[in-house]
mmCIF file of C-alpha atoms in Angstrom:
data_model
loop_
_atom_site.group_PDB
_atom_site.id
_atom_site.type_symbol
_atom_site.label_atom_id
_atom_site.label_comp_id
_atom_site.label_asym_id
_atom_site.label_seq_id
_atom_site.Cartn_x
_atom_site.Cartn_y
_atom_site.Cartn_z
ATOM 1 C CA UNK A 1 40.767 -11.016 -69.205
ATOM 2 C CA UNK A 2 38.909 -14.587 -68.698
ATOM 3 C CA UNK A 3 41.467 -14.930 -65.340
ATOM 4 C CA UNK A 4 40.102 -11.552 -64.265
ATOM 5 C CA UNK A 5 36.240 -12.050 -65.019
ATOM 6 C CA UNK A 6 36.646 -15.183 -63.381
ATOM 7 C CA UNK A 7 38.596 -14.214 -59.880
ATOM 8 C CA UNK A 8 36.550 -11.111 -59.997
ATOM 9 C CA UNK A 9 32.981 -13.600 -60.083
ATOM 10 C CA UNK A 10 34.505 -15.203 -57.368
ATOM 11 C CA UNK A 11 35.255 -12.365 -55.101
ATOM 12 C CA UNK A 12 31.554 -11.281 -56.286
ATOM 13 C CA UNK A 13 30.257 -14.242 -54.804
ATOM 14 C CA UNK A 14 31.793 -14.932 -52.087
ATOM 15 C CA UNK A 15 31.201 -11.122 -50.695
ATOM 16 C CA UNK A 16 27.089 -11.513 -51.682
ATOM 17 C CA UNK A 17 27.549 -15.401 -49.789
ATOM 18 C CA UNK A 18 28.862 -13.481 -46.721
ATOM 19 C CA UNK A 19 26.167 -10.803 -47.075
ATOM 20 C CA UNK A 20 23.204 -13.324 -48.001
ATOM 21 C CA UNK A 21 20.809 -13.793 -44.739
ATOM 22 C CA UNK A 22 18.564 -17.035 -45.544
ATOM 23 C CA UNK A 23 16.110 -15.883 -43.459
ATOM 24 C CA UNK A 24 15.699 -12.448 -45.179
ATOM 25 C CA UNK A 25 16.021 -14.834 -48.488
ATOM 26 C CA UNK A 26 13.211 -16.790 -47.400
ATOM 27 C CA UNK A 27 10.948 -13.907 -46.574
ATOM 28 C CA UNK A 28 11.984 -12.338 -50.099
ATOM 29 C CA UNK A 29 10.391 -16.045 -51.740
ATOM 30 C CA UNK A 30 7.444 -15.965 -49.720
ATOM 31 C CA UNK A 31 6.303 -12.154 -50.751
ATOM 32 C CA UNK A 32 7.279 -13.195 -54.498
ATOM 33 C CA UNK A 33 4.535 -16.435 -53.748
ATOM 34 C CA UNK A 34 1.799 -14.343 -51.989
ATOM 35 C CA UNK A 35 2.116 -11.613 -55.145
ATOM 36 C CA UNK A 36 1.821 -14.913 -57.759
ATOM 37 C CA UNK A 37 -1.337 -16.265 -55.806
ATOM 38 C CA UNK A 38 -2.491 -12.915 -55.638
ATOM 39 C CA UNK A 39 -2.248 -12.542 -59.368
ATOM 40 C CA UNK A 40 -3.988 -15.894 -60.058
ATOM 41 C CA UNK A 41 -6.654 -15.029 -57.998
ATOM 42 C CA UNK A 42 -7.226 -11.700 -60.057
ATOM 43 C CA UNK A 43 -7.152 -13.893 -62.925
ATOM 44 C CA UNK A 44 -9.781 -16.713 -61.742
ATOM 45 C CA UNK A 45 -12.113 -12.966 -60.057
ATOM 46 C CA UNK A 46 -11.814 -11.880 -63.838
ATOM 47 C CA UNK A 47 -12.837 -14.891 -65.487
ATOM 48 C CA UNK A 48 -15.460 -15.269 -62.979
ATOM 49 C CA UNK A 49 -16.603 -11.633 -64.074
ATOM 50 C CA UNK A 50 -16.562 -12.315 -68.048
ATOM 51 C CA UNK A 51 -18.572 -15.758 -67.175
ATOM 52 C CA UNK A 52 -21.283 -13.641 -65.530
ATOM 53 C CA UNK A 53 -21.572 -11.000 -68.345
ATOM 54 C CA UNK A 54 -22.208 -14.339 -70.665
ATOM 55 C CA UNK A 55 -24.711 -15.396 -68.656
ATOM 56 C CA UNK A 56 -26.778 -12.041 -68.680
ATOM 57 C CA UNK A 57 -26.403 -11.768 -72.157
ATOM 58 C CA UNK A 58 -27.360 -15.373 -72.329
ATOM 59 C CA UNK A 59 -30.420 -14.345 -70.693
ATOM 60 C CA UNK A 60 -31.632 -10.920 -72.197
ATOM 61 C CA UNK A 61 -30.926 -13.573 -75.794
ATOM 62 C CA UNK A 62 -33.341 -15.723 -74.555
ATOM 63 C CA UNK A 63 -35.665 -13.340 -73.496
ATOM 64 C CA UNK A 64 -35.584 -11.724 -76.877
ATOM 65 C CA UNK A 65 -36.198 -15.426 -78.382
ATOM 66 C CA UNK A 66 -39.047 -16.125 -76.440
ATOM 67 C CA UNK A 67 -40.529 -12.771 -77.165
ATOM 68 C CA UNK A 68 -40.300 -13.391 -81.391
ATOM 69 C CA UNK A 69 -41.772 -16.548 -80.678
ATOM 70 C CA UNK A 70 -44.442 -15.281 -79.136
ATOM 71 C CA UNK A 71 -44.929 -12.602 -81.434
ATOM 72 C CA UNK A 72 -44.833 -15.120 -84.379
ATOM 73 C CA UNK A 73 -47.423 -17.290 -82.740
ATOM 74 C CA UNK A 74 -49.548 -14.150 -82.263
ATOM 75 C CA UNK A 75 -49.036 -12.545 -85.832
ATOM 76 C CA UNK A 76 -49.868 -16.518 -87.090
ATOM 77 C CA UNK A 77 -53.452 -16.688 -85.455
ATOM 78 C CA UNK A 78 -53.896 -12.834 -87.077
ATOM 79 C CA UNK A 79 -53.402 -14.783 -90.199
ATOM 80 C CA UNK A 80 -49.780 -12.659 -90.612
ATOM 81 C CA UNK A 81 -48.034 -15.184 -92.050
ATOM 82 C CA UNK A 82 -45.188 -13.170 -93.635
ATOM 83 C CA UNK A 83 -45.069 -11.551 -89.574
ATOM 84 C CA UNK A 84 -44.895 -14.900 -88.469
ATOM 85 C CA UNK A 85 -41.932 -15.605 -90.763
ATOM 86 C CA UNK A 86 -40.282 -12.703 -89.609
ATOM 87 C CA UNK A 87 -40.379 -13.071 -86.179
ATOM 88 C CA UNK A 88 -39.207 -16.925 -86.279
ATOM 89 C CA UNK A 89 -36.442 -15.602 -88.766
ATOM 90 C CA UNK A 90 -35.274 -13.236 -86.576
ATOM 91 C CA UNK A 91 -35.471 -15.867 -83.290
ATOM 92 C CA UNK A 92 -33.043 -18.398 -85.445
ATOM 93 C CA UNK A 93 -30.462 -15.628 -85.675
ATOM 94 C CA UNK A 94 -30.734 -15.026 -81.776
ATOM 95 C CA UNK A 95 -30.629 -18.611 -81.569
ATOM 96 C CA UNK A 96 -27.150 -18.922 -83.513
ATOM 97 C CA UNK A 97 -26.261 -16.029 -81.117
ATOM 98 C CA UNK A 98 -26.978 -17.959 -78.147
ATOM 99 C CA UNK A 99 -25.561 -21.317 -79.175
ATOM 100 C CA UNK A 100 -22.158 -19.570 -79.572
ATOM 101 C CA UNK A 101 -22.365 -17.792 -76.050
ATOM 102 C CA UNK A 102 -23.510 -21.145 -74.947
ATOM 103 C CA UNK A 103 -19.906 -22.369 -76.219
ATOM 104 C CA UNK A 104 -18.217 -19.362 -74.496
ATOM 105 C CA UNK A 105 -19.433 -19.812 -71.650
ATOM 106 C CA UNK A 106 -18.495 -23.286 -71.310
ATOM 107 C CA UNK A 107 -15.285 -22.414 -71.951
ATOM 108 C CA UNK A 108 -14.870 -20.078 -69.449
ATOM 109 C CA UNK A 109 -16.273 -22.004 -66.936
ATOM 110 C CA UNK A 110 -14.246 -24.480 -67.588
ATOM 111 C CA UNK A 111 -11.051 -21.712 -67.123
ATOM 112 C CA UNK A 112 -12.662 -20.885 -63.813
ATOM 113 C CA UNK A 113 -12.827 -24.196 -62.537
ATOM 114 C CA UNK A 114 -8.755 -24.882 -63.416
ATOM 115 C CA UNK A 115 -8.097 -21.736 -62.217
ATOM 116 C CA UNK A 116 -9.444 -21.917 -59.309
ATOM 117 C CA UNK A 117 -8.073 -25.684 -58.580
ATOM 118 C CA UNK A 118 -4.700 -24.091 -59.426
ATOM 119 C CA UNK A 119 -5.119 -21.420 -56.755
ATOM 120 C CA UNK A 120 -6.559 -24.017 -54.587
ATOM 121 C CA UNK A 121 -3.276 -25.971 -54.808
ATOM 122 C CA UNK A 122 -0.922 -22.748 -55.103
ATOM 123 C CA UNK A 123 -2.483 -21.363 -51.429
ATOM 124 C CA UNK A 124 -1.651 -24.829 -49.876
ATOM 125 C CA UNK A 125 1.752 -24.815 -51.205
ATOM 126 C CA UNK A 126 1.673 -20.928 -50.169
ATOM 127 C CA UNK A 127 0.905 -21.457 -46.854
ATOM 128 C CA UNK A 128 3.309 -25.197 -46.491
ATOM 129 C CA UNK A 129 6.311 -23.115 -47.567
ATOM 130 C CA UNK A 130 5.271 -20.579 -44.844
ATOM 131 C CA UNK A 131 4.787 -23.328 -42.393
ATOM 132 C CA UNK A 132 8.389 -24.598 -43.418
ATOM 133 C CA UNK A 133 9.828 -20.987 -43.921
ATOM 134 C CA UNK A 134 9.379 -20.365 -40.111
ATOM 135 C CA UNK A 135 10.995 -23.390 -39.163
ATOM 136 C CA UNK A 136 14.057 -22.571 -40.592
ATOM 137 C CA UNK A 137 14.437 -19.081 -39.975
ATOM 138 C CA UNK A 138 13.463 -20.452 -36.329
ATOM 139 C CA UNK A 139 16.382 -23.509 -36.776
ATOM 140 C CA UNK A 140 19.099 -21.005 -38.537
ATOM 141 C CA UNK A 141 18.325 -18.103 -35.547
ATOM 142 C CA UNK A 142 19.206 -21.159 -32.532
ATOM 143 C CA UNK A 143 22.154 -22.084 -34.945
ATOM 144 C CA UNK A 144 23.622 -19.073 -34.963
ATOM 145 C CA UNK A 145 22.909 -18.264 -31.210
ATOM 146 C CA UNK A 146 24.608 -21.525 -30.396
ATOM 147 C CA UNK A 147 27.465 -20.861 -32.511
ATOM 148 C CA UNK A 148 28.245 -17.695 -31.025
ATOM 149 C CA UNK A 149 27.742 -19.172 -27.655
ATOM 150 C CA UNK A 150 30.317 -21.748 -29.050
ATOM 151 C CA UNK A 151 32.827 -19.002 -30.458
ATOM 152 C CA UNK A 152 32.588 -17.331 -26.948
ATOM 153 C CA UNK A 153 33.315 -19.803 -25.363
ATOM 154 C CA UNK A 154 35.973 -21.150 -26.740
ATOM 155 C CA UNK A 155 37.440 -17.188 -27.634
ATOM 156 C CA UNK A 156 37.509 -17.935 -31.167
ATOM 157 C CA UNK A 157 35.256 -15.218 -31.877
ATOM 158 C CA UNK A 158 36.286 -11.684 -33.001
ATOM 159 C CA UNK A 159 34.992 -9.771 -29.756
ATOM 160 C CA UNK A 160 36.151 -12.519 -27.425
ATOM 161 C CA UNK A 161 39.496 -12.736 -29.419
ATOM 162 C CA UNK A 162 40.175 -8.516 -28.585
ATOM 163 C CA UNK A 163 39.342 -9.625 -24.888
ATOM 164 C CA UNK A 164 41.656 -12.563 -24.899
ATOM 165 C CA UNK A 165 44.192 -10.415 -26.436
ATOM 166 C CA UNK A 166 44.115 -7.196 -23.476
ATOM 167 C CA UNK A 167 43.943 -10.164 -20.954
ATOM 168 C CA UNK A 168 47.194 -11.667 -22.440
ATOM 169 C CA UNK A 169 48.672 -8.561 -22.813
ATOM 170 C CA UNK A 170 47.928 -7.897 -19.007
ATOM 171 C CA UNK A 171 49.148 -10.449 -17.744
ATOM 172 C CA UNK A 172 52.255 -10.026 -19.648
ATOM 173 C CA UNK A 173 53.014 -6.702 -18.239
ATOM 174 C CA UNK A 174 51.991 -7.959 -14.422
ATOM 175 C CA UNK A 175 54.628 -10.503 -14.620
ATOM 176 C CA UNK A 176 57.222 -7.785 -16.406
ATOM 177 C CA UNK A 177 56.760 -5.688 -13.585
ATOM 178 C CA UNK A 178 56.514 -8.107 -10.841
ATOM 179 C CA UNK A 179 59.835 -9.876 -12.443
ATOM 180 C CA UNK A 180 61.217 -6.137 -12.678
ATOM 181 C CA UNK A 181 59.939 -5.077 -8.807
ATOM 182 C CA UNK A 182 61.632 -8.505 -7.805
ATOM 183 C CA UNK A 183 65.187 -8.118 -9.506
ATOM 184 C CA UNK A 184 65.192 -4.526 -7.699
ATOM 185 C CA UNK A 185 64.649 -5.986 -4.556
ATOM 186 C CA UNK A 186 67.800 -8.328 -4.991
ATOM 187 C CA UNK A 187 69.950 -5.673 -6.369
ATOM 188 C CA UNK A 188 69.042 -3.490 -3.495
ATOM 189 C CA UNK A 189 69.118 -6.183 -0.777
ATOM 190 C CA UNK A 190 72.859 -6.909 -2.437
ATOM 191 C CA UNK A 191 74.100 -3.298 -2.597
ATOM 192 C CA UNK A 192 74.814 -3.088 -6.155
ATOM 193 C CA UNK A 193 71.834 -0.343 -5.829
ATOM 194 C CA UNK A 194 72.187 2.544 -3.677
ATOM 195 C CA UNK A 195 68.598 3.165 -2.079
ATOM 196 C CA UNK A 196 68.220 6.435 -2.130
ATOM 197 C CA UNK A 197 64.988 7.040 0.157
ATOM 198 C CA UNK A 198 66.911 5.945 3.114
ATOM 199 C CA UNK A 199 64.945 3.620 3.988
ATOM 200 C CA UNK A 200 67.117 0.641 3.222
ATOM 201 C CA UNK A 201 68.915 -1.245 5.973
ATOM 202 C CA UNK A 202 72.161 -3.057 5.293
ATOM 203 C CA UNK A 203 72.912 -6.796 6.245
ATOM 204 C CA UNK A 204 73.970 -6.276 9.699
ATOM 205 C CA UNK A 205 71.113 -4.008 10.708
ATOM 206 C CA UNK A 206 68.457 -6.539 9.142
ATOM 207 C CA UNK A 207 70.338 -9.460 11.649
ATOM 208 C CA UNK A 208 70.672 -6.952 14.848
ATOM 209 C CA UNK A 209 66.764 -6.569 13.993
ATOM 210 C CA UNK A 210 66.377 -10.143 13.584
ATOM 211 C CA UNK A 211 67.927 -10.965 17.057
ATOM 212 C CA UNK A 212 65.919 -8.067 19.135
ATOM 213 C CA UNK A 213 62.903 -9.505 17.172
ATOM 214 C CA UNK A 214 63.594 -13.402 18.577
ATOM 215 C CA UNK A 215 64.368 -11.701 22.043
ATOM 216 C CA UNK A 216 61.235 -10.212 22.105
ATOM 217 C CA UNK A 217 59.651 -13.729 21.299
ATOM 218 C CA UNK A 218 61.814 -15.404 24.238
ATOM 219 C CA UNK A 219 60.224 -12.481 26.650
ATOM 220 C CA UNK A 220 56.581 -13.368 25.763
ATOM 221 C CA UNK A 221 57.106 -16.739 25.767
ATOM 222 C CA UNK A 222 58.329 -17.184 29.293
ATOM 223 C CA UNK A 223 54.913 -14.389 30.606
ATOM 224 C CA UNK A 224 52.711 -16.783 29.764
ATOM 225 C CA UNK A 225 54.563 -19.802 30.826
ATOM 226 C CA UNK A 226 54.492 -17.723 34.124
ATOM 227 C CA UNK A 227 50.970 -17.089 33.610
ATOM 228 C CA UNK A 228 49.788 -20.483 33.352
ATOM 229 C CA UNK A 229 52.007 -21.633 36.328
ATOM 230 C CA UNK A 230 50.416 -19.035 38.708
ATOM 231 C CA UNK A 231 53.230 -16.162 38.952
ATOM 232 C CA UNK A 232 53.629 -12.641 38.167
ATOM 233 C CA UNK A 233 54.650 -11.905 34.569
ATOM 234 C CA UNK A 234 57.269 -9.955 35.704
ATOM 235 C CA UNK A 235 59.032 -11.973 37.728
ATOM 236 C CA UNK A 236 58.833 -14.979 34.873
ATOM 237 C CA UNK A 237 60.222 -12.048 32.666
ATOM 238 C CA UNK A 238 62.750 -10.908 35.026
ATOM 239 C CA UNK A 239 63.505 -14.711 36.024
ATOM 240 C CA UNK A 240 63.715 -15.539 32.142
ATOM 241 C CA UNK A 241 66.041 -12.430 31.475
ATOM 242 C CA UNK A 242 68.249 -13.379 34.642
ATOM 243 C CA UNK A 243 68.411 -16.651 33.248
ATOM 244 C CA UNK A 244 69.533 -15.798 30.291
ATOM 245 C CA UNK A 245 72.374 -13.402 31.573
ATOM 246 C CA UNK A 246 73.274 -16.603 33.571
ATOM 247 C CA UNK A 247 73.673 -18.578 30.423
ATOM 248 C CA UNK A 248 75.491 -16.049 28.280
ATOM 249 C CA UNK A 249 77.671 -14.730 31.593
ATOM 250 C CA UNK A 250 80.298 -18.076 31.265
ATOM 251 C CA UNK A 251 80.176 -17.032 27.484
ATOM 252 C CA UNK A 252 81.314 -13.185 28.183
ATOM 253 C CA UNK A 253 83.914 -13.949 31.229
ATOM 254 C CA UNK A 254 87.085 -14.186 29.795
ATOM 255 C CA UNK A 255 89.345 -17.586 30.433
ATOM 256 C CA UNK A 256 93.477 -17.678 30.792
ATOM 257 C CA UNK A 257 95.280 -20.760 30.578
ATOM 258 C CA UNK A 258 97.554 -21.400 33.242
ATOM 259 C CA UNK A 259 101.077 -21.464 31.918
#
């Protein structure tokens, strides 16, 4: 069962490695950043907001202070002692009331302050990462371009690979068929195929052919020598055919040997 969990992790792995895109990773960090500085800013907008509630009921307090002091100065030249008394008792209790919002309000400012010196320093980081996060995705797009461009190139590639494959395969069935057209030729040209068009000529009507075909070359020849000498063609071609009847005549007369 460990074997299995393990080879099972692995195959796990190495299909989310294949399916991973670091730029889409990258992308996924940076929203996950913007929502944290987001929340820390929410956090340093509400301690701002409990700081100012402090200070307004820091200052109704010590409106309501000065106004028993007042009064007690007032009831005092009235000769209302006991109003007097009264009035400054009640201004010491506002007093311990403001001393300990005092405190509170120290302490959140002090909370404000770090907070906001820890967004501070989170937005640069937010926005350095950003900075950096484009450069990669920008380096990993040219890598991968190039090493496509590489892979075409050099038909290592998948798509490039099927291509190199029907070209192969191509130009193993030209040179089948030219080998094949080629071996019919010599079994035809050798007899041991019947050609059954017709159209084939044996061996001694392909070297009557080839003689006409040189006589015919003879013929033109001597026209133009006649040509360039100043004579009729016809009498150069009659000359050169007479000619040659001279030369093959000795040939075709018969000789006997005297006994």
């Amino acid at each position: 069962m460990k074997r299995m969990g393990m080879i099972f992790r692995a195959k796990a792995n190495k299909a989310l490695d294949r399916a991973e895109d670091p730029r889409e990773t990258l992308d996924y960090s940076y929203q996950k950043q913007l929502e944290l500085l987001q929340k820390v800013r929410r956090g340093v907008a509400d301690v701002a907001t409990s700081r100012k509630r402090l200070e307004l009921q820091l200052n109704q307090l010590q409106q309501q202070s000065a106004k028993l002091e007042d009064q007690g100065r007032k009831a005092l030249a009235l000769g209302r002692e006991d109003l007097a008394r009264e009035a400054l008792s009640r201004k010491a209790a506002l007093q311990q009331q403001v001393t300990d919002l005092e405190t509170q309000h120290a302490t959140l400012q002090g909370e404000e302050e770090k907070l906001t010196l820890a967004a501070q320093r989170l937005q640069a980081k937010v926005d350095a990462f950003r900075t950096k996060k484009e450069t990669i995705k920008a380096t990993y797009t040219a890598a991968q371009a190039q090493t496509r461009i590489g892979e075409a190139f050099s038909g290592i590639s998948e798509e490039m690979g099927d291509v190199g494959l029907a070209i192969q395969r191509a130009e193993d069935k030209t040179a089948q068929m030219q080998a094949r057209a080629g071996a019919i030729d010599e079994l035809l040209a050798s007899g041991a195929l019947d050609d059954q068009s017709g159209m084939h000529k044996d061996d001694i009507q392909a070297e009557l052919d080839r003689l006409s075909g040189g006589t015919d070359v003879e013929l033109e020849l001597q026209r133009m020598k006649a040509e360039l000498a100043g004579g009729s063609p016809q009498q150069a071609i009659e000359g050169g055919t007479g000619q040659g009847q001279s030369q093959q005549q000795p040939q075709d007369t018969p000789r006997f040997d005297k006994q």
